[in-house]
Short mmCIF file of C-alpha atoms in Angstrom, two decimals:
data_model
loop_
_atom_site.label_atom_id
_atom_site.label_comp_id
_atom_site.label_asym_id
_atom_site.label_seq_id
_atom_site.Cartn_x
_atom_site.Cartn_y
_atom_site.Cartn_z
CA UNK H 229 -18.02 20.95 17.96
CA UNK H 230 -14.67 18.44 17.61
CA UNK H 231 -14.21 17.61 14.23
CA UNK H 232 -11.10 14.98 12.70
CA UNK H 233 -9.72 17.22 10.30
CA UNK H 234 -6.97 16.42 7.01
CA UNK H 235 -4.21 17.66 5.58
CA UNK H 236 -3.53 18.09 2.66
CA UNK H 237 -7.01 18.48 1.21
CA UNK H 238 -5.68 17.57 -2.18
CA UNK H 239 -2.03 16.14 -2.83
CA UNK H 240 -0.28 15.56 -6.31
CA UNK H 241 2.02 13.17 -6.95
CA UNK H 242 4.46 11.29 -8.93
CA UNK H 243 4.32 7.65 -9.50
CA UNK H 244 7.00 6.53 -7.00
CA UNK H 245 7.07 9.40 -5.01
CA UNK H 246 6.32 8.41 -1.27
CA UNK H 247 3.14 10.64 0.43
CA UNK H 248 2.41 10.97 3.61
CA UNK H 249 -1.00 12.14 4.56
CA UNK H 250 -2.23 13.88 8.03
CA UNK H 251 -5.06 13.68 10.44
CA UNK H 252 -6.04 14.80 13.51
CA UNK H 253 -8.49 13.37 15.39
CA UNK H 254 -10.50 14.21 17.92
CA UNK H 255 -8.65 14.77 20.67
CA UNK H 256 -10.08 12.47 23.29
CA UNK H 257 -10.99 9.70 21.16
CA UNK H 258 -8.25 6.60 21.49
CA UNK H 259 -9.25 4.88 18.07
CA UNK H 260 -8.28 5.62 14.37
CA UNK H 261 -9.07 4.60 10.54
CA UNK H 262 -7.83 5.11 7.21
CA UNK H 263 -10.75 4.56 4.87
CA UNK H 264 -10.31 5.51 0.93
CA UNK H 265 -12.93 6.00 -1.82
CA UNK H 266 -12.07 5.56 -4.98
CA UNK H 267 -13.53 7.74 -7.30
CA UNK H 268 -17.42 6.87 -7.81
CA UNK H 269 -16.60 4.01 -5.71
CA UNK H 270 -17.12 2.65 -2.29
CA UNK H 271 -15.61 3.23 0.41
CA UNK H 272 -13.13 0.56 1.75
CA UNK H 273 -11.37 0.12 4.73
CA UNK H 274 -7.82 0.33 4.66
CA UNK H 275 -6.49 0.16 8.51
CA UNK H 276 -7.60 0.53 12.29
CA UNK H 277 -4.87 2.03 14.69
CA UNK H 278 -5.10 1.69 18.48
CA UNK H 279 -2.61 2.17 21.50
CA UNK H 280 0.54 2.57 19.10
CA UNK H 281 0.07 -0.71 16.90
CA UNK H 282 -2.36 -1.92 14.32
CA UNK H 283 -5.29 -3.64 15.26
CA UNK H 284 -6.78 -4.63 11.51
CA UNK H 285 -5.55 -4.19 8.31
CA UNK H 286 -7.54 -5.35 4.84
CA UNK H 287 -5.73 -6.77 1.77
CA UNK H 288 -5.51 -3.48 0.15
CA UNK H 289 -2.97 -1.84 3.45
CA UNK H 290 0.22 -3.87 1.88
CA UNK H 291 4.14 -3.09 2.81
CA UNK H 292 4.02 -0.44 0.74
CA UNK H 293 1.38 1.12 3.30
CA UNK H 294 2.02 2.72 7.12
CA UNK H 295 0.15 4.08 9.54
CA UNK H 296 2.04 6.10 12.86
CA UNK H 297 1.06 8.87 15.59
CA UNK H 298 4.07 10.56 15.97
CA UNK H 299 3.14 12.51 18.60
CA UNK H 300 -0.09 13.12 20.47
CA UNK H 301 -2.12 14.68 17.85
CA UNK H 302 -1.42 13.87 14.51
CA UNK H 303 -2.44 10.41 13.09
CA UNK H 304 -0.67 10.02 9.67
CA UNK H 305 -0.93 7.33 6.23
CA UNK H 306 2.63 7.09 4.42
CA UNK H 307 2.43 5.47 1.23
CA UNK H 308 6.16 4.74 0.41
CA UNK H 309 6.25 4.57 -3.49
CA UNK H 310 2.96 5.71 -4.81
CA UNK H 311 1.02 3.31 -8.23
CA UNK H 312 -1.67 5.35 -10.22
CA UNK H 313 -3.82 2.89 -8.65
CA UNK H 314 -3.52 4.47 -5.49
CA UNK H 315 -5.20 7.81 -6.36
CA UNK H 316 -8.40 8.09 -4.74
CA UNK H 317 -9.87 10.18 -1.37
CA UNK H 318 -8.42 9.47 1.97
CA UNK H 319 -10.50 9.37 4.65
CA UNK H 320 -9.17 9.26 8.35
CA UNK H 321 -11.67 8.87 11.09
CA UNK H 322 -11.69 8.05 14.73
CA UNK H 323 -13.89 6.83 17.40
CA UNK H 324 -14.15 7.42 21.54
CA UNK H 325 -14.26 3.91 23.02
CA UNK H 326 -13.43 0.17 22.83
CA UNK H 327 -16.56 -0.91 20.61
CA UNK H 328 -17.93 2.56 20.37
CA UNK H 329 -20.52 2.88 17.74
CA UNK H 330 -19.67 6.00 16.66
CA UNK H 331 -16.97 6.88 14.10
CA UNK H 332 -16.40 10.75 13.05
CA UNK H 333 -14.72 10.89 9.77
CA UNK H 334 -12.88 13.81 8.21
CA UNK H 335 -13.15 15.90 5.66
CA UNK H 336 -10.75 13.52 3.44
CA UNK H 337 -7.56 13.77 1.33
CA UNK H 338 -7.31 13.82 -2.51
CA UNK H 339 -4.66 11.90 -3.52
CA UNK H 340 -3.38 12.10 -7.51
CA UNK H 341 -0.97 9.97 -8.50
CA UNK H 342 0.46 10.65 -12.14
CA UNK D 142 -16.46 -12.30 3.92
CA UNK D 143 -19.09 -9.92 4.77
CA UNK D 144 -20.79 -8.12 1.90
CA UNK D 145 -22.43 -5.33 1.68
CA UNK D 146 -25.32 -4.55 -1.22
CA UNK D 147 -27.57 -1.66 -1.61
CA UNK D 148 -29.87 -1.33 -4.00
CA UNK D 149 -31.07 0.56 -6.59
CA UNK D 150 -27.60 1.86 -7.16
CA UNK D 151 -29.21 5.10 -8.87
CA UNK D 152 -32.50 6.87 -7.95
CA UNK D 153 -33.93 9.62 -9.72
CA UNK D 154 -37.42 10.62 -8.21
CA UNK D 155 -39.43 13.53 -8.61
CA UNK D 156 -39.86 15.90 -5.69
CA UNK D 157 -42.99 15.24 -3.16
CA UNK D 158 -42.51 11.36 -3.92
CA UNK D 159 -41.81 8.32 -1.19
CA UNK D 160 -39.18 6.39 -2.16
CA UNK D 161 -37.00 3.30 -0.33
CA UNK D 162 -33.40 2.16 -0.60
CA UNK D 163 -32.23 -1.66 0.57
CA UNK D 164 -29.24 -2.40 2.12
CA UNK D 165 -28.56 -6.27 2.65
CA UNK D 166 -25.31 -8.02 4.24
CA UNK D 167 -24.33 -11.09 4.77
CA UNK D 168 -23.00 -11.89 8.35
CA UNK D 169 -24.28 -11.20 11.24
CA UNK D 170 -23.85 -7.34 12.71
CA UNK D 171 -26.10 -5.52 14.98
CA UNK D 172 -24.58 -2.54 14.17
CA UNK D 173 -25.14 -0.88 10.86
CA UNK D 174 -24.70 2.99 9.82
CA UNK D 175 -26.50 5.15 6.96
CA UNK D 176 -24.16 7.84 5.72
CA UNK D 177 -25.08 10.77 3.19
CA UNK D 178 -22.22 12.18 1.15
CA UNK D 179 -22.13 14.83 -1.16
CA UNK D 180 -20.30 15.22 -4.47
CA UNK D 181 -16.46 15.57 -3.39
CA UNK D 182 -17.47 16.21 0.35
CA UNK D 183 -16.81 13.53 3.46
CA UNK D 184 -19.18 11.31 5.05
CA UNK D 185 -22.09 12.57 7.07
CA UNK D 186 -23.62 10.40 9.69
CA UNK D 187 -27.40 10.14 9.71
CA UNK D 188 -28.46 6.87 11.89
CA UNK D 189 -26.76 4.35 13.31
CA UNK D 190 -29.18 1.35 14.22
CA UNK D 191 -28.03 -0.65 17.03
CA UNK D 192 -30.78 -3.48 17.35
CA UNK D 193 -33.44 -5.62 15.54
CA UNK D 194 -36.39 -3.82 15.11
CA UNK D 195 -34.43 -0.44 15.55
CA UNK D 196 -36.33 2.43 13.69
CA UNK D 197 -35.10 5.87 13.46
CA UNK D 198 -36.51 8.96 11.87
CA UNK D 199 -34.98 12.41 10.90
CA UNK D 200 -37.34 14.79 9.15
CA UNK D 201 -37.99 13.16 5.59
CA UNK D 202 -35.53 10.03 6.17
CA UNK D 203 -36.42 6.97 8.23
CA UNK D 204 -33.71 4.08 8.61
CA UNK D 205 -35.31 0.39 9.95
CA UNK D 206 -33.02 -2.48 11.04
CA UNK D 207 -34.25 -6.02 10.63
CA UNK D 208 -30.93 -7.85 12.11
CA UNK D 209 -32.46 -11.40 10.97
CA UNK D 210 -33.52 -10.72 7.63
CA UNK D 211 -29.73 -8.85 7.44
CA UNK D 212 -31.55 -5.95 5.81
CA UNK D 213 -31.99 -2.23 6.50
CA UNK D 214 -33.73 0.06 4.56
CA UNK D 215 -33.94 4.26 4.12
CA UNK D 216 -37.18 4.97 3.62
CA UNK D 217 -37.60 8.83 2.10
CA UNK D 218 -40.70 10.97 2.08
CA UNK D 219 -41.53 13.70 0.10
CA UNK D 220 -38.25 13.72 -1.37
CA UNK D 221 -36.94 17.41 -1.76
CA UNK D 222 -34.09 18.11 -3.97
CA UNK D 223 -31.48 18.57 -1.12
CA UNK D 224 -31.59 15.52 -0.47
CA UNK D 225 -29.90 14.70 -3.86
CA UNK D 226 -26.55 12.77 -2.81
CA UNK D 227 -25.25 9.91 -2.45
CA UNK D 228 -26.37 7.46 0.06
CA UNK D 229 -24.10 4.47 2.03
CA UNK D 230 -24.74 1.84 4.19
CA UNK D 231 -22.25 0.03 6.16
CA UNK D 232 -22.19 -2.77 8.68
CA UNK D 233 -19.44 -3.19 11.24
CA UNK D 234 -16.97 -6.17 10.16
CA UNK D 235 -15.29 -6.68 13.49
CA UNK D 236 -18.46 -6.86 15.21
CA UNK D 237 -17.94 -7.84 18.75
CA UNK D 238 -14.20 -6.62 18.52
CA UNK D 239 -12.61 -3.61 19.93
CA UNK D 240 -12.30 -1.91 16.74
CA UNK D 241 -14.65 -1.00 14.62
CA UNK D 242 -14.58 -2.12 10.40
CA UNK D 243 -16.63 -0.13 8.67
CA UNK D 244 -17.89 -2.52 5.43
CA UNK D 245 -19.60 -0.02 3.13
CA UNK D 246 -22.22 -0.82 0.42
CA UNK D 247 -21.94 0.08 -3.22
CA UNK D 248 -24.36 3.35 -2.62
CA UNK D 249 -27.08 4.64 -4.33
CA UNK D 250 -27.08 7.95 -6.32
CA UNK D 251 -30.27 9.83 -5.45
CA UNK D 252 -31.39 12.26 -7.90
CA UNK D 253 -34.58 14.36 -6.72
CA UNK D 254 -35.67 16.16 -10.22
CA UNK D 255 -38.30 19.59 -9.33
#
């Protein structure tokens, strides 16, 4: 079965230090996510990706915060100059279709920023 | 802004027991998902409940959608201790749109004690 999958599964860091975090998603589906989860938190959105550009971003995706596909596979998160604040789990998911109901998320990124 | 609450935010119940969790928001969304995670694992789909009225069932869990009242609930039966995790609800934000925004309640912690 397709599956979105993450790399790294967990990623250490130094305050500062830029990170760049990978998904793939499933490879037919045309629509993509960042989600994170702070720990024993909710889960908030972060970003929805479609057709090369940004469609949404929330208040917490700031300059400091990018999204890209590089190529036709990989769907990646660069955080230029990482705060302790932004160590949490990364989720990247995707969906199929314009309005589909359906979003498969991946296994997730641990991101520690010291 | 749309919010998301669930409620209780823990559960601890004893095996063999029926128990309910609430989820209420506070726009209007037609579209609203109940996810299962487990401690440091990704999020696992279980229903996604399209329509007022909308009811589905998957062995001991049963999700209901009543779109007016902007509540859904999980309704457990004889709780067994794998289903110990936590539980999310989320509505979609951009309902109507061409992305999806997930909106995510605060979860609830079940605990299912032998």
């Amino acid at each position: 079965e397709p599956e979105v999958t993450q790399t790294p599964s967990h990623q250490v860091t130094q305050m500062g230090q830029e990170v760049i975090l990978r998904c793939v998603p499933i490879s037919n589906h045309l629509y993509f996510y960042w989600y994170r989860q702070i720990l024993g938190q909710k889960v908030e959105f972060l970003v929805s990706f479609y057709n090369n550009e940004i469609s949404e971003k929330s208040e917490i995706f700031d300059d400091q915060f990018s999204v890209e596909r590089p190529d036709g596979s990989n769907f990646t998160l660069k955080i230029r100059s990482t705060k302790l604040e932004d160590s949490a789990m990364y989720f990247c998911a995707s969906s199929e279709l314009a309005g589909s109901v359906e979003q498969y998320f991946g296994p997730g990124t641990r991101l520690t920023v010291t | 802004e749309l919010k998301v609450e669930q409620n209780p935010l823990f559960l601890s119940m004893q095996e063999g027991k029926n128990y309910t969790i609430y989820c209420n928001y506070s726009t209007t969304s037609d579209r609203l998902y109940w996810y299962r995670q487990d401690p440091g694992k990704s999020l696992e789909s279980l229903f996604v409940l399209l329509s007022n009225g909308a009811v589905k069932q998957e062995g001991r869990l049963m999700a209901s959608l009543d779109t007016k009242a902007r509540l859904s609930t999980l309704h457990i039966t004889a709780a067994v201790h794998d289903l110990s995790a936590t539980y999310f609800c989320a509505v979609d934000g951009n309902y109507g749109g061409a992305t999806n925004k997930l909106i995510f309640g605060t979860g609830t912690l079940l605990a299912v004690q032998p």
